[in-house]
PDB file of C-alpha atoms in Angstrom:
ATOM      1  CA  MET A   1      43.293 368.332 113.359  1.00 50.00           C
ATOM      2  CA  ASP A   2      42.648 368.956 117.073  1.00 70.00           C
ATOM      3  CA  GLU A   3      44.945 367.330 119.553  1.00 84.00           C
ATOM      4  CA  VAL A   4      43.530 364.635 121.827  1.00 85.00           C
ATOM      5  CA  LYS A   5      44.201 365.491 125.460  1.00 86.00           C
ATOM      6  CA  VAL A   6      43.787 363.004 128.297  1.00 84.00           C
ATOM      7  CA  VAL A   7      42.125 364.944 131.111  1.00 83.00           C
ATOM      8  CA  VAL A   8      41.983 362.061 133.590  1.00 81.00           C
ATOM      9  CA  ALA A   9      42.299 358.310 133.194  1.00 79.00           C
ATOM     10  CA  HIS A  10      42.220 355.325 135.536  1.00 80.00           C
ATOM     11  CA  SER A  11      40.769 351.832 135.560  1.00 79.00           C
ATOM     12  CA  GLU A  12      37.188 352.998 136.190  1.00 80.00           C
ATOM     13  CA  ARG A  13      36.818 355.851 133.712  1.00 84.00           C
ATOM     14  CA  ALA A  14      38.629 358.230 131.403  1.00 88.00           C
ATOM     15  CA  THR A  15      37.929 361.719 130.070  1.00 88.00           C
ATOM     16  CA  LEU A  16      39.400 362.943 126.797  1.00 88.00           C
ATOM     17  CA  ARG A  17      39.258 366.401 125.234  1.00 86.00           C
ATOM     18  CA  VAL A  18      39.207 366.969 121.489  1.00 87.00           C
ATOM     19  CA  GLY A  19      38.867 370.667 120.725  1.00 86.00           C
ATOM     20  CA  ASP A  20      35.702 371.873 122.415  1.00 89.00           C
ATOM     21  CA  VAL A  21      34.314 368.372 122.995  1.00 90.00           C
ATOM     22  CA  PHE A  22      34.875 366.193 126.049  1.00 89.00           C
ATOM     23  CA  LEU A  23      34.461 362.433 125.714  1.00 91.00           C
ATOM     24  CA  LYS A  24      33.752 360.598 128.960  1.00 91.00           C
ATOM     25  CA  VAL A  25      34.254 356.836 128.873  1.00 92.00           C
ATOM     26  CA  ASP A  26      32.929 354.926 131.884  1.00 89.00           C
ATOM     27  CA  ALA A  27      33.043 351.210 132.594  1.00 85.00           C
ATOM     28  CA  ASP A  28      29.689 351.539 134.363  1.00 86.00           C
ATOM     29  CA  GLN A  29      26.920 352.761 132.058  1.00 87.00           C
ATOM     30  CA  ALA A  30      24.852 353.677 135.125  1.00 88.00           C
ATOM     31  CA  HIS A  31      27.275 356.511 135.890  1.00 89.00           C
ATOM     32  CA  ILE A  32      26.618 358.061 132.485  1.00 92.00           C
ATOM     33  CA  ASP A  33      22.872 357.645 132.931  1.00 92.00           C
ATOM     34  CA  VAL A  34      23.031 359.425 136.290  1.00 93.00           C
ATOM     35  CA  GLU A  35      25.196 362.205 134.883  1.00 94.00           C
ATOM     36  CA  VAL A  36      22.803 362.998 132.046  1.00 95.00           C
ATOM     37  CA  GLU A  37      19.702 362.933 134.247  1.00 96.00           C
ATOM     38  CA  ALA A  38      21.341 364.955 137.041  1.00 96.00           C
ATOM     39  CA  MET A  39      22.468 367.688 134.632  1.00 96.00           C
ATOM     40  CA  ALA A  40      18.930 367.894 133.256  1.00 96.00           C
ATOM     41  CA  LEU A  41      17.506 368.349 136.775  1.00 97.00           C
ATOM     42  CA  ALA A  42      20.157 370.602 138.349  1.00 97.00           C
ATOM     43  CA  PRO A  43      19.162 374.303 138.571  1.00 97.00           C
ATOM     44  CA  VAL A  44      22.733 375.462 137.914  1.00 97.00           C
ATOM     45  CA  PRO A  45      24.779 375.860 134.701  1.00 96.00           C
ATOM     46  CA  THR A  46      25.895 372.482 133.304  1.00 96.00           C
ATOM     47  CA  PRO A  47      27.567 371.364 130.048  1.00 95.00           C
ATOM     48  CA  GLU A  48      25.529 370.700 126.920  1.00 95.00           C
ATOM     49  CA  VAL A  49      25.132 367.005 126.144  1.00 95.00           C
ATOM     50  CA  LEU A  50      26.094 366.504 122.476  1.00 95.00           C
ATOM     51  CA  TRP A  51      25.448 362.764 122.233  1.00 94.00           C
ATOM     52  CA  ARG A  52      25.661 359.557 124.198  1.00 92.00           C
ATOM     53  CA  LYS A  53      26.246 355.934 123.311  1.00 89.00           C
ATOM     54  CA  PRO A  54      26.889 352.927 125.551  1.00 86.00           C
ATOM     55  CA  SER A  55      29.841 353.736 127.817  1.00 88.00           C
ATOM     56  CA  VAL A  56      30.570 357.107 126.139  1.00 92.00           C
ATOM     57  CA  LEU A  57      29.178 360.591 126.781  1.00 94.00           C
ATOM     58  CA  ALA A  58      30.093 363.607 124.649  1.00 94.00           C
ATOM     59  CA  ILE A  59      29.631 367.033 126.206  1.00 95.00           C
ATOM     60  CA  ALA A  60      30.531 370.532 125.068  1.00 95.00           C
ATOM     61  CA  ALA A  61      33.229 372.545 126.787  1.00 91.00           C
ATOM     62  CA  ILE A  62      31.970 375.360 128.986  1.00 91.00           C
ATOM     63  CA  PRO A  63      33.484 378.858 129.065  1.00 92.00           C
ATOM     64  CA  GLY A  64      35.799 380.037 131.786  1.00 91.00           C
ATOM     65  CA  THR A  65      38.359 378.201 133.880  1.00 90.00           C
ATOM     66  CA  ALA A  66      38.260 375.880 136.866  1.00 90.00           C
ATOM     67  CA  LEU A  67      37.972 377.697 140.182  1.00 93.00           C
ATOM     68  CA  GLY A  68      41.205 376.041 141.299  1.00 91.00           C
ATOM     69  CA  ARG A  69      43.054 372.781 141.898  1.00 90.00           C
ATOM     70  CA  LEU A  70      43.776 370.767 145.004  1.00 91.00           C
ATOM     71  CA  GLY A  71      47.337 371.418 146.123  1.00 90.00           C
ATOM     72  CA  GLU A  72      47.569 374.800 144.401  1.00 90.00           C
ATOM     73  CA  PRO A  73      46.571 378.278 145.619  1.00 88.00           C
ATOM     74  CA  SER A  74      43.378 379.494 143.979  1.00 87.00           C
ATOM     75  CA  THR A  75      43.644 382.824 142.154  1.00 89.00           C
ATOM     76  CA  ALA A  76      39.859 383.199 142.026  1.00 92.00           C
ATOM     77  CA  SER A  77      38.374 386.158 143.887  1.00 94.00           C
ATOM     78  CA  PRO A  78      36.417 385.905 147.151  1.00 96.00           C
ATOM     79  CA  ALA A  79      33.358 386.924 145.114  1.00 97.00           C
ATOM     80  CA  ALA A  80      33.861 383.944 142.789  1.00 96.00           C
ATOM     81  CA  TRP A  81      34.053 381.570 145.757  1.00 97.00           C
ATOM     82  CA  ALA A  82      30.914 383.164 147.211  1.00 97.00           C
ATOM     83  CA  ALA A  83      29.171 382.770 143.845  1.00 97.00           C
ATOM     84  CA  ALA A  84      30.100 379.090 143.909  1.00 97.00           C
ATOM     85  CA  GLY A  85      28.630 378.842 147.406  1.00 97.00           C
ATOM     86  CA  ALA A  86      25.410 380.426 146.135  1.00 98.00           C
ATOM     87  CA  ALA A  87      25.233 377.919 143.257  1.00 97.00           C
ATOM     88  CA  ILE A  88      25.740 375.027 145.681  1.00 98.00           C
ATOM     89  CA  GLY A  89      22.970 376.433 147.873  1.00 97.00           C
ATOM     90  CA  LYS A  90      20.640 376.615 144.873  1.00 97.00           C
ATOM     91  CA  LEU A  91      21.387 372.982 144.054  1.00 98.00           C
ATOM     92  CA  HIS A  92      20.773 371.877 147.634  1.00 98.00           C
ATOM     93  CA  ASP A  93      17.430 373.722 147.675  1.00 97.00           C
ATOM     94  CA  ALA A  94      16.237 372.010 144.476  1.00 98.00           C
ATOM     95  CA  PRO A  95      13.728 369.121 144.437  1.00 98.00           C
ATOM     96  CA  LEU A  96      15.351 365.813 145.317  1.00 97.00           C
ATOM     97  CA  PRO A  97      16.350 363.449 142.514  1.00 96.00           C
ATOM     98  CA  PRO A  98      14.768 359.990 142.940  1.00 94.00           C
ATOM     99  CA  TRP A  99      18.038 358.133 143.530  1.00 94.00           C
ATOM    100  CA  PRO A 100      20.751 358.094 146.254  1.00 93.00           C
ATOM    101  CA  GLY A 101      24.135 359.593 145.464  1.00 91.00           C
ATOM    102  CA  ARG A 102      27.706 359.209 146.636  1.00 90.00           C
ATOM    103  CA  ALA A 103      27.051 361.708 149.424  1.00 89.00           C
ATOM    104  CA  GLY A 104      24.161 359.581 150.673  1.00 90.00           C
ATOM    105  CA  GLN A 105      26.018 356.534 151.944  1.00 90.00           C
ATOM    106  CA  GLY A 106      24.421 354.932 155.021  1.00 91.00           C
ATOM    107  CA  LEU A 107      26.042 355.702 158.366  1.00 93.00           C
ATOM    108  CA  ASP A 108      26.752 352.085 159.306  1.00 94.00           C
ATOM    109  CA  GLU A 109      28.355 351.372 155.936  1.00 94.00           C
ATOM    110  CA  LEU A 110      30.332 354.607 156.065  1.00 95.00           C
ATOM    111  CA  ALA A 111      31.621 353.883 159.573  1.00 95.00           C
ATOM    112  CA  ALA A 112      32.628 350.371 158.554  1.00 96.00           C
ATOM    113  CA  ASP A 113      34.472 351.705 155.478  1.00 96.00           C
ATOM    114  CA  LEU A 114      36.216 354.306 157.610  1.00 97.00           C
ATOM    115  CA  ASP A 115      37.359 351.745 160.188  1.00 97.00           C
ATOM    116  CA  GLY A 116      38.611 349.461 157.430  1.00 97.00           C
ATOM    117  CA  GLU A 117      40.611 352.201 155.725  1.00 97.00           C
ATOM    118  CA  CYS A 118      42.106 353.412 159.010  1.00 97.00           C
ATOM    119  CA  GLU A 119      43.225 349.873 159.806  1.00 97.00           C
ATOM    120  CA  TRP A 120      44.762 349.499 156.336  1.00 97.00           C
ATOM    121  CA  LEU A 121      46.614 352.814 156.578  1.00 97.00           C
ATOM    122  CA  VAL A 122      48.194 351.855 159.919  1.00 98.00           C
ATOM    123  CA  THR A 123      48.811 348.145 159.205  1.00 97.00           C
ATOM    124  CA  ASN A 124      50.614 348.976 155.966  1.00 96.00           C
ATOM    125  CA  ALA A 125      52.548 351.880 157.521  1.00 96.00           C
ATOM    126  CA  VAL A 126      51.127 354.291 154.964  1.00 96.00           C
ATOM    127  CA  LEU A 127      50.425 356.911 157.642  1.00 97.00           C
ATOM    128  CA  PRO A 128      51.480 357.243 161.299  1.00 97.00           C
ATOM    129  CA  ALA A 129      49.049 355.686 163.757  1.00 97.00           C
ATOM    130  CA  ASP A 130      48.640 358.929 165.732  1.00 98.00           C
ATOM    131  CA  LEU A 131      47.730 360.864 162.567  1.00 98.00           C
ATOM    132  CA  VAL A 132      45.116 358.279 161.635  1.00 98.00           C
ATOM    133  CA  ALA A 133      43.721 358.096 165.167  1.00 98.00           C
ATOM    134  CA  ARG A 134      43.385 361.879 165.478  1.00 98.00           C
ATOM    135  CA  ASN A 135      41.588 362.217 162.167  1.00 98.00           C
ATOM    136  CA  ARG A 136      39.362 359.222 162.900  1.00 97.00           C
ATOM    137  CA  GLN A 137      38.349 361.092 166.061  1.00 97.00           C
ATOM    138  CA  VAL A 138      37.647 364.296 164.106  1.00 97.00           C
ATOM    139  CA  ALA A 139      35.725 362.350 161.445  1.00 97.00           C
ATOM    140  CA  GLU A 140      33.277 361.056 164.044  1.00 96.00           C
ATOM    141  CA  ALA A 141      31.313 364.329 163.888  1.00 97.00           C
ATOM    142  CA  ALA A 142      30.293 363.595 160.283  1.00 97.00           C
ATOM    143  CA  LEU A 143      28.626 360.336 161.320  1.00 96.00           C
ATOM    144  CA  ARG A 144      25.283 361.823 162.284  1.00 94.00           C
ATOM    145  CA  SER A 145      21.765 362.007 160.900  1.00 94.00           C
ATOM    146  CA  TRP A 146      21.131 364.537 158.119  1.00 95.00           C
ATOM    147  CA  THR A 147      18.296 365.708 155.884  1.00 95.00           C
ATOM    148  CA  PRO A 148      18.804 364.614 152.248  1.00 97.00           C
ATOM    149  CA  VAL A 149      19.355 367.292 149.603  1.00 97.00           C
ATOM    150  CA  PHE A 150      20.223 367.257 145.906  1.00 98.00           C
ATOM    151  CA  THR A 151      24.003 366.755 146.065  1.00 97.00           C
ATOM    152  CA  HIS A 152      26.651 366.764 143.346  1.00 97.00           C
ATOM    153  CA  GLY A 153      28.615 364.049 145.142  1.00 95.00           C
ATOM    154  CA  ASP A 154      32.066 364.872 143.729  1.00 94.00           C
ATOM    155  CA  LEU A 155      32.190 368.651 143.991  1.00 96.00           C
ATOM    156  CA  GLN A 156      35.928 369.180 143.634  1.00 93.00           C
ATOM    157  CA  ILE A 157      36.958 372.739 142.775  1.00 94.00           C
ATOM    158  CA  THR A 158      38.215 371.521 139.386  1.00 90.00           C
ATOM    159  CA  HIS A 159      34.580 370.716 138.563  1.00 92.00           C
ATOM    160  CA  VAL A 160      33.358 374.304 139.050  1.00 95.00           C
ATOM    161  CA  PHE A 161      34.111 376.807 136.268  1.00 93.00           C
ATOM    162  CA  VAL A 162      34.110 380.575 136.548  1.00 95.00           C
ATOM    163  CA  ASP A 163      34.539 383.579 134.277  1.00 94.00           C
ATOM    164  CA  GLY A 164      35.541 386.449 136.517  1.00 92.00           C
ATOM    165  CA  ASP A 165      33.112 386.271 139.423  1.00 94.00           C
ATOM    166  CA  GLU A 166      30.411 384.370 137.509  1.00 95.00           C
ATOM    167  CA  ILE A 167      29.810 380.606 137.657  1.00 96.00           C
ATOM    168  CA  THR A 168      29.730 379.356 134.071  1.00 95.00           C
ATOM    169  CA  GLY A 169      29.235 375.655 134.691  1.00 94.00           C
ATOM    170  CA  ILE A 170      29.580 372.655 136.986  1.00 95.00           C
ATOM    171  CA  ILE A 171      30.788 369.373 135.471  1.00 92.00           C
ATOM    172  CA  ASP A 172      31.118 365.657 136.373  1.00 92.00           C
ATOM    173  CA  TRP A 173      27.710 364.701 137.792  1.00 95.00           C
ATOM    174  CA  SER A 174      28.070 360.906 137.783  1.00 92.00           C
ATOM    175  CA  GLU A 175      27.994 360.719 141.613  1.00 94.00           C
ATOM    176  CA  ALA A 176      24.990 363.039 142.026  1.00 96.00           C
ATOM    177  CA  GLY A 177      21.853 362.152 143.979  1.00 96.00           C
ATOM    178  CA  GLN A 178      20.316 362.467 147.402  1.00 97.00           C
ATOM    179  CA  GLY A 179      22.924 363.072 150.079  1.00 96.00           C
ATOM    180  CA  ASP A 180      24.432 365.140 152.882  1.00 97.00           C
ATOM    181  CA  ALA A 181      24.762 368.842 152.011  1.00 97.00           C
ATOM    182  CA  LEU A 182      27.883 369.242 154.148  1.00 97.00           C
ATOM    183  CA  TYR A 183      29.631 366.484 152.182  1.00 97.00           C
ATOM    184  CA  ASP A 184      29.417 368.695 149.090  1.00 97.00           C
ATOM    185  CA  LEU A 185      30.631 371.788 150.932  1.00 98.00           C
ATOM    186  CA  ALA A 186      33.525 369.867 152.482  1.00 97.00           C
ATOM    187  CA  THR A 187      34.556 368.307 149.176  1.00 97.00           C
ATOM    188  CA  PHE A 188      34.478 371.724 147.539  1.00 97.00           C
ATOM    189  CA  THR A 189      36.690 373.379 150.182  1.00 97.00           C
ATOM    190  CA  LEU A 190      39.045 370.426 150.795  1.00 96.00           C
ATOM    191  CA  GLY A 191      42.594 371.783 150.907  1.00 94.00           C
ATOM    192  CA  HIS A 192      41.288 375.362 150.647  1.00 95.00           C
ATOM    193  CA  GLU A 193      39.872 375.862 154.115  1.00 93.00           C
ATOM    194  CA  GLU A 194      40.844 379.542 154.041  1.00 94.00           C
ATOM    195  CA  ARG A 195      38.052 379.966 151.463  1.00 95.00           C
ATOM    196  CA  LEU A 196      35.362 378.326 153.586  1.00 96.00           C
ATOM    197  CA  GLY A 197      34.087 381.652 154.934  1.00 95.00           C
ATOM    198  CA  ASP A 198      33.514 383.005 151.411  1.00 97.00           C
ATOM    199  CA  VAL A 199      31.707 379.836 150.353  1.00 97.00           C
ATOM    200  CA  VAL A 200      29.461 379.787 153.428  1.00 97.00           C
ATOM    201  CA  ALA A 201      28.648 383.486 152.950  1.00 96.00           C
ATOM    202  CA  GLY A 202      27.445 382.758 149.438  1.00 97.00           C
ATOM    203  CA  TYR A 203      25.697 379.547 150.464  1.00 97.00           C
ATOM    204  CA  GLY A 204      23.187 381.535 152.473  1.00 91.00           C
ATOM    205  CA  ALA A 205      22.368 379.036 155.199  1.00 88.00           C
ATOM    206  CA  ASP A 206      23.777 378.115 158.579  1.00 90.00           C
ATOM    207  CA  VAL A 207      26.243 375.233 158.457  1.00 95.00           C
ATOM    208  CA  ASP A 208      28.048 373.273 161.145  1.00 96.00           C
ATOM    209  CA  LEU A 209      31.726 374.024 160.532  1.00 96.00           C
ATOM    210  CA  ASP A 210      32.817 371.164 162.794  1.00 96.00           C
ATOM    211  CA  VAL A 211      30.978 368.717 160.538  1.00 97.00           C
ATOM    212  CA  ILE A 212      32.653 370.179 157.467  1.00 97.00           C
ATOM    213  CA  ARG A 213      36.040 369.724 159.150  1.00 97.00           C
ATOM    214  CA  ALA A 214      35.006 366.189 160.030  1.00 97.00           C
ATOM    215  CA  TRP A 215      34.229 365.486 156.374  1.00 98.00           C
ATOM    216  CA  TRP A 216      37.678 366.819 155.409  1.00 97.00           C
ATOM    217  CA  SER A 217      39.229 364.170 157.634  1.00 98.00           C
ATOM    218  CA  LEU A 218      36.782 361.440 156.662  1.00 97.00           C
ATOM    219  CA  ARG A 219      37.059 362.005 152.921  1.00 96.00           C
ATOM    220  CA  SER A 220      40.860 362.136 153.114  1.00 97.00           C
ATOM    221  CA  LEU A 221      41.125 358.956 155.189  1.00 98.00           C
ATOM    222  CA  LEU A 222      38.852 357.130 152.751  1.00 97.00           C
ATOM    223  CA  GLY A 223      40.662 358.482 149.718  1.00 96.00           C
ATOM    224  CA  VAL A 224      44.345 357.775 150.341  1.00 97.00           C
ATOM    225  CA  ARG A 225      44.365 354.098 149.353  1.00 96.00           C
ATOM    226  CA  TRP A 226      42.192 354.660 146.252  1.00 93.00           C
ATOM    227  CA  LEU A 227      44.414 357.519 145.089  1.00 93.00           C
ATOM    228  CA  VAL A 228      47.615 355.510 145.558  1.00 93.00           C
ATOM    229  CA  GLU A 229      46.186 352.454 143.779  1.00 92.00           C
ATOM    230  CA  HIS A 230      44.986 354.544 140.830  1.00 88.00           C
ATOM    231  CA  GLY A 231      48.214 356.431 140.207  1.00 88.00           C
ATOM    232  CA  PHE A 232      47.521 359.675 142.071  1.00 90.00           C
ATOM    233  CA  ASP A 233      49.608 361.214 144.850  1.00 95.00           C
ATOM    234  CA  PRO A 234      47.764 362.088 148.081  1.00 95.00           C
ATOM    235  CA  PHE A 235      51.156 363.039 149.594  1.00 96.00           C
ATOM    236  CA  ALA A 236      51.621 365.974 147.198  1.00 95.00           C
ATOM    237  CA  PRO A 237      51.798 369.375 148.933  1.00 94.00           C
ATOM    238  CA  GLY A 238      48.349 370.650 149.877  1.00 93.00           C
ATOM    239  CA  CYS A 239      46.596 367.375 149.111  1.00 94.00           C
ATOM    240  CA  GLU A 240      44.872 364.759 151.261  1.00 96.00           C
ATOM    241  CA  VAL A 241      47.736 363.867 153.603  1.00 97.00           C
ATOM    242  CA  ASP A 242      48.429 367.532 154.294  1.00 97.00           C
ATOM    243  CA  VAL A 243      44.710 367.972 155.031  1.00 97.00           C
ATOM    244  CA  LEU A 244      45.028 365.202 157.623  1.00 97.00           C
ATOM    245  CA  ARG A 245      48.179 366.725 159.103  1.00 97.00           C
ATOM    246  CA  ALA A 246      46.379 370.055 159.526  1.00 95.00           C
ATOM    247  CA  ARG A 247      44.072 368.441 162.077  1.00 94.00           C
ATOM    248  CA  MET A 248      46.960 367.597 164.421  1.00 86.00           C
TER     249      MET A 248
END
């Protein structure tokens, strides 16, 4: 009998692996609905949907390995990172899905969330005030108007699989929808900024690198409290707090 492996688990959702099948359990059925529809629309390799029932989605494993992990050096080749950039570009050029995604949060709401998290980080002595202030300043560049594209919304490098230099699949589409293209690119290169040049080369379009850096700061500032409260460690080497320190 295959072993059951917990891939990730917290109060909002859990993913289990049994052999070549992944079971995604989500407290919000809407996330599963979005994931299935987004994978059907996305012009990039995605997992096969085996079945779905309320709160559970079963998908097939895809070949290859994750491009890398936050906090660890990536062993993938520059060509593999460029291929990922090309796949992201293809997604962003696709027809828009009819719903907003995580990368499409309104500017006023985003700025309010950012101010609230910065205040919490300083008030609770989670991070030094000067570190928060510097990154809040850097993050300001992300708070600008943008043209919506088809975004993944949670494009961590662990969600992109490669076999050699070929992209074999992109997983975890529950946050997909209309959004800011540079949010995806920043999420993908978070903690691996030395790979940004390869990704942009493959992406095939001009991008504002200052905005990508701003999203690194913004995403990290917004993420620290959530990660701590859900049992993850943003202080681990190479992770969110180190990303913030790199801006000093």
